[in-house]
Amino acid sequence: AQSVTQPDIHITVSEGASLELRCNYSYGATPYLFWYVQSPGQGLQLLLKYFSGDTLVQGIKGFEAEFKRSQSSFNLRKPSVHWSDAAEYFCAVGGTNAGKSTFGDGTTLTVKP
Amino acid sequence: ETGVTQSPTHLIKTRGQQVTLRCSSQSGHNTVSWYQQALGQGPQFIFQYYREEENGRGNFPPRFSGLQFPNYSSELNVNALELDDSALYLCASSSYLSGGAGDTQYFGPGTRLTVL
């Protein structure tokens, strides 16, 4: 069975500081990994995805993530956080069909001025 | 291109009633997936429809059912509502090619269902 763990329920960072959100997954085959962001009252927006190739993936809004197979991790990073990044972030794992993904329970990001 | 839309935005029902939620896929997409997102949790996969046929189902009882229409819009029906069905219901459309990779899901804003 596939699963995703996001160990940090809530993270607070100062504006301009760096950010790392953790994600650990369990999947029986080659995983396809995703990070989504959800703002209040809105649906999920894809930040980035990993299917194969380079283990460092660049996404939108200045985010990147690194796939580490040996650690079963896919952590999301941003070098300098903006106040508008405050939202809920979800990591997900699946196979070739992204529509059947398994999501973690999310990390809430608060940005201090 | 138009995005994924869902209706209604909010809905209040009482236990035992039935509800139908609607989703219009993004133009050109042939696949729709439905998710249930309870408060404080991540989305849970309910089922997927591909070219009007169910194409996989998560751990949800049969009282959760769906339809996909020739224009690829979709409905989620829930019978005999229970209090635990209160959640945000999200639909996502994609262009799934069987055996392929790289498809991206585009999510709608969701329908907030409250069961009293």
Tab-separated table of C-alpha atoms in Angstrom:
chain	number	residue	atom	x	y	z
A	1	ALA	CA	0.000	0.000	0.000
A	2	GLN	CA	1.187	3.490	-0.723
A	3	SER	CA	1.361	6.197	1.912
A	4	VAL	CA	2.723	9.678	2.524
A	5	THR	CA	3.901	11.179	5.794
A	6	GLN	CA	4.369	14.885	6.320
A	7	PRO	CA	5.973	15.027	9.779
A	8	ASP	CA	5.442	18.752	10.344
A	9	ILE	CA	1.818	19.766	10.893
A	10	HIS	CA	2.626	23.455	11.199
A	11	ILE	CA	5.721	25.487	10.324
A	12	THR	CA	6.333	29.178	10.946
A	13	VAL	CA	9.106	31.055	9.142
A	14	SER	CA	10.017	34.699	8.817
A	15	GLU	CA	9.587	36.421	5.491
A	16	GLY	CA	12.817	36.162	3.534
A	17	ALA	CA	13.988	33.065	5.399
A	18	SER	CA	14.534	29.717	3.726
A	19	LEU	CA	11.970	26.940	3.892
A	20	GLU	CA	12.048	23.162	3.836
A	21	LEU	CA	8.924	21.032	4.093
A	22	ARG	CA	9.453	17.343	4.660
A	23	CYS	CA	7.757	14.464	2.895
A	24	ASN	CA	8.356	10.731	3.290
A	25	TYR	CA	6.593	8.194	1.138
A	26	SER	CA	6.022	4.485	0.867
A	27	TYR	CA	5.432	3.004	-2.566
A	28	GLY	CA	6.056	-0.440	-4.021
A	29	ALA	CA	7.373	0.628	-7.397
A	30	THR	CA	8.924	3.659	-9.000
A	31	PRO	CA	7.056	6.538	-7.404
A	32	TYR	CA	5.620	9.552	-9.079
A	33	LEU	CA	5.754	12.404	-6.575
A	34	PHE	CA	3.922	15.694	-6.386
A	35	TRP	CA	3.736	18.814	-4.257
A	36	TYR	CA	0.542	20.862	-4.208
A	37	VAL	CA	-0.407	24.105	-2.491
A	38	GLN	CA	-3.880	24.951	-1.213
A	39	SER	CA	-4.909	28.434	-0.204
A	40	PRO	CA	-8.036	28.973	1.926
A	41	GLY	CA	-11.208	28.384	-0.050
A	42	GLN	CA	-9.351	27.211	-3.120
A	43	GLY	CA	-8.534	23.936	-4.792
A	44	LEU	CA	-5.083	22.444	-5.028
A	45	GLN	CA	-2.470	23.870	-7.353
A	46	LEU	CA	0.441	21.758	-8.571
A	47	LEU	CA	3.820	23.204	-7.581
A	48	LEU	CA	6.013	20.518	-9.107
A	49	LYS	CA	6.223	16.837	-9.933
A	50	TYR	CA	8.858	14.148	-10.241
A	51	PHE	CA	8.549	11.260	-12.654
A	52	SER	CA	12.110	10.347	-13.580
A	53	GLY	CA	15.488	11.781	-14.431
A	54	ASP	CA	17.127	14.576	-12.494
A	55	THR	CA	16.347	14.169	-8.815
A	56	LEU	CA	16.210	17.937	-8.255
A	57	VAL	CA	12.964	19.265	-9.659
A	58	GLN	CA	12.136	22.912	-10.252
A	59	GLY	CA	8.594	24.138	-9.895
A	60	ILE	CA	6.529	27.269	-9.981
A	61	LYS	CA	6.782	30.204	-7.574
A	62	GLY	CA	10.488	29.537	-6.922
A	63	PHE	CA	9.975	26.135	-5.283
A	64	GLU	CA	12.162	23.086	-5.812
A	65	ALA	CA	12.149	19.546	-4.452
A	66	GLU	CA	14.720	16.807	-4.217
A	67	PHE	CA	13.926	13.123	-4.630
A	68	LYS	CA	16.054	10.859	-2.458
A	69	ARG	CA	15.255	7.232	-3.125
A	70	SER	CA	17.496	5.916	-0.337
A	71	GLN	CA	15.592	7.988	2.217
A	72	SER	CA	12.155	7.673	0.584
A	73	SER	CA	11.893	11.429	0.782
A	74	PHE	CA	10.772	14.260	-1.462
A	75	ASN	CA	11.356	17.474	0.482
A	76	LEU	CA	10.173	20.831	-0.786
A	77	ARG	CA	12.428	23.876	-0.521
A	78	LYS	CA	12.386	27.581	-1.203
A	79	PRO	CA	15.383	29.848	-0.594
A	80	SER	CA	13.404	32.959	0.388
A	81	VAL	CA	9.802	32.839	1.545
A	82	HIS	CA	7.274	35.547	0.681
A	83	TRP	CA	4.206	36.412	2.754
A	84	SER	CA	2.035	35.151	-0.108
A	85	ASP	CA	3.472	31.640	0.376
A	86	ALA	CA	1.391	31.184	3.529
A	87	ALA	CA	-0.882	28.234	2.725
A	88	GLU	CA	-1.332	24.491	3.176
A	89	TYR	CA	1.148	22.262	1.363
A	90	PHE	CA	0.465	18.674	0.387
A	91	CYS	CA	2.826	15.984	-0.807
A	92	ALA	CA	1.393	13.137	-2.871
A	93	VAL	CA	2.600	9.863	-4.364
A	94	GLY	CA	1.172	7.762	-7.156
A	95	GLY	CA	1.875	5.729	-10.238
A	96	THR	CA	1.582	6.695	-13.854
A	97	ASN	CA	-1.986	7.785	-13.250
A	98	ALA	CA	-1.723	11.000	-11.258
A	99	GLY	CA	-5.458	10.917	-10.714
A	100	LYS	CA	-5.143	8.128	-8.153
A	101	SER	CA	-2.621	9.811	-5.912
A	102	THR	CA	-2.279	9.296	-2.173
A	103	PHE	CA	-1.856	12.521	-0.232
A	104	GLY	CA	-0.238	13.358	3.070
A	105	ASP	CA	-2.168	15.302	5.694
A	106	GLY	CA	-0.421	18.531	4.799
A	107	THR	CA	1.800	21.136	6.417
A	108	THR	CA	0.429	24.555	7.248
A	109	LEU	CA	2.922	27.316	6.544
A	110	THR	CA	2.692	30.609	8.432
A	111	VAL	CA	4.927	33.486	7.342
A	112	LYS	CA	5.897	36.100	9.929
A	113	PRO	CA	6.524	39.650	8.739
B	1	GLU	CA	-8.703	27.229	-21.828
B	2	THR	CA	-11.318	27.045	-19.086
B	3	GLY	CA	-10.439	25.564	-15.727
B	4	VAL	CA	-12.173	22.942	-13.617
B	5	THR	CA	-15.432	24.142	-12.105
B	6	GLN	CA	-17.597	22.594	-9.399
B	7	SER	CA	-21.114	23.218	-8.187
B	8	PRO	CA	-22.509	23.994	-5.778
B	9	THR	CA	-19.928	25.815	-3.675
B	10	HIS	CA	-21.579	24.950	-0.391
B	11	LEU	CA	-24.276	22.500	0.557
B	12	ILE	CA	-26.054	21.609	3.787
B	13	LYS	CA	-27.896	18.291	4.107
B	14	THR	CA	-29.300	16.192	6.912
B	15	ARG	CA	-28.332	12.661	7.783
B	16	GLY	CA	-29.944	10.056	5.532
B	17	GLN	CA	-30.435	12.382	2.588
B	18	GLN	CA	-28.851	12.040	-0.823
B	19	VAL	CA	-26.610	14.577	-2.567
B	20	THR	CA	-25.258	15.153	-6.076
B	21	LEU	CA	-22.150	17.184	-6.708
B	22	ARG	CA	-21.093	18.320	-10.167
B	23	CYS	CA	-17.805	18.922	-11.906
B	24	SER	CA	-16.916	20.315	-15.310
B	25	SER	CA	-13.538	19.146	-16.528
B	26	GLN	CA	-10.910	21.310	-18.108
B	27	SER	CA	-11.241	21.483	-21.861
B	28	GLY	CA	-9.608	18.521	-23.616
B	29	HIS	CA	-9.386	16.315	-20.521
B	30	ASN	CA	-10.834	12.791	-20.609
B	31	THR	CA	-10.371	11.782	-16.971
B	32	VAL	CA	-11.878	13.008	-13.747
B	33	SER	CA	-10.983	11.983	-10.220
B	34	TRP	CA	-12.938	12.729	-7.061
B	35	TYR	CA	-11.411	13.265	-3.651
B	36	GLN	CA	-12.819	13.776	-0.156
B	37	GLN	CA	-10.912	16.165	2.095
B	38	ALA	CA	-11.981	16.099	5.727
B	39	LEU	CA	-11.033	19.006	7.956
B	40	GLY	CA	-7.334	18.935	8.814
B	41	GLN	CA	-6.561	16.064	6.464
B	42	GLY	CA	-5.262	15.561	2.976
B	43	PRO	CA	-7.517	14.613	0.075
B	44	GLN	CA	-8.537	10.952	-0.085
B	45	PHE	CA	-9.112	9.312	-3.449
B	46	ILE	CA	-12.741	8.257	-3.933
B	47	PHE	CA	-12.781	7.088	-7.559
B	48	GLN	CA	-11.769	7.979	-11.077
B	49	TYR	CA	-13.687	8.000	-14.340
B	50	TYR	CA	-11.969	7.584	-17.676
B	51	ARG	CA	-14.009	7.816	-20.872
B	52	GLU	CA	-17.272	7.331	-18.943
B	53	GLU	CA	-16.133	4.160	-17.137
B	54	GLU	CA	-15.013	3.818	-13.529
B	55	ASN	CA	-11.241	3.407	-13.577
B	56	GLY	CA	-10.296	2.654	-10.007
B	57	ARG	CA	-11.814	3.234	-6.611
B	58	GLY	CA	-10.468	4.074	-3.186
B	59	ASN	CA	-11.675	2.764	0.156
B	60	PHE	CA	-15.198	4.207	0.003
B	61	PRO	CA	-18.510	2.332	0.337
B	62	PRO	CA	-20.884	1.756	-2.602
B	63	ARG	CA	-23.164	4.566	-1.464
B	64	PHE	CA	-20.546	6.799	-3.106
B	65	SER	CA	-21.168	6.546	-6.830
B	66	GLY	CA	-20.362	8.564	-9.892
B	67	LEU	CA	-21.016	9.277	-13.514
B	68	GLN	CA	-19.023	10.764	-16.330
B	69	PHE	CA	-20.807	12.176	-19.347
B	70	PRO	CA	-19.766	12.268	-23.034
B	71	ASN	CA	-18.584	15.848	-22.602
B	72	TYR	CA	-16.400	14.548	-19.729
B	73	SER	CA	-18.273	16.428	-17.040
B	74	SER	CA	-18.949	14.348	-13.963
B	75	GLU	CA	-21.211	13.805	-10.964
B	76	LEU	CA	-20.546	12.430	-7.527
B	77	ASN	CA	-23.575	10.980	-5.770
B	78	VAL	CA	-23.686	10.099	-2.110
B	79	ASN	CA	-26.671	8.220	-0.696
B	80	ALA	CA	-27.725	7.814	2.929
B	81	LEU	CA	-25.558	10.660	4.127
B	82	GLU	CA	-23.717	10.254	7.412
B	83	LEU	CA	-22.266	12.914	9.675
B	84	ASP	CA	-18.731	11.797	8.723
B	85	ASP	CA	-19.448	12.651	5.092
B	86	SER	CA	-19.050	16.319	5.995
B	87	ALA	CA	-15.992	17.403	4.022
B	88	LEU	CA	-14.654	19.335	1.067
B	89	TYR	CA	-15.172	17.342	-2.126
B	90	LEU	CA	-12.655	18.010	-4.850
B	91	CYS	CA	-12.679	16.949	-8.437
B	92	ALA	CA	-9.608	16.940	-10.636
B	93	SER	CA	-9.354	16.501	-14.373
B	94	SER	CA	-6.456	15.206	-16.417
B	95	SER	CA	-5.615	13.713	-19.787
B	96	TYR	CA	-4.742	10.199	-18.755
B	97	LEU	CA	-3.236	8.025	-21.438
B	98	SER	CA	-3.405	4.392	-20.432
B	99	GLY	CA	0.107	3.212	-19.648
B	100	GLY	CA	1.480	6.682	-20.113
B	101	ALA	CA	3.091	9.058	-17.678
B	102	GLY	CA	3.342	12.719	-17.054
B	103	ASP	CA	-0.330	13.620	-16.796
B	104	THR	CA	-1.102	16.466	-14.431
B	105	GLN	CA	-4.246	16.852	-12.377
B	106	TYR	CA	-6.043	20.180	-12.353
B	107	PHE	CA	-8.260	20.662	-9.325
B	108	GLY	CA	-11.505	22.512	-8.986
B	109	PRO	CA	-12.229	24.763	-5.981
B	110	GLY	CA	-14.321	22.086	-4.297
B	111	THR	CA	-17.795	21.731	-2.810
B	112	ARG	CA	-18.114	22.100	0.951
B	113	LEU	CA	-20.699	19.569	2.190
B	114	THR	CA	-22.061	19.818	5.709
B	115	VAL	CA	-24.216	16.974	7.040
B	116	LEU	CA	-26.328	17.782	10.103
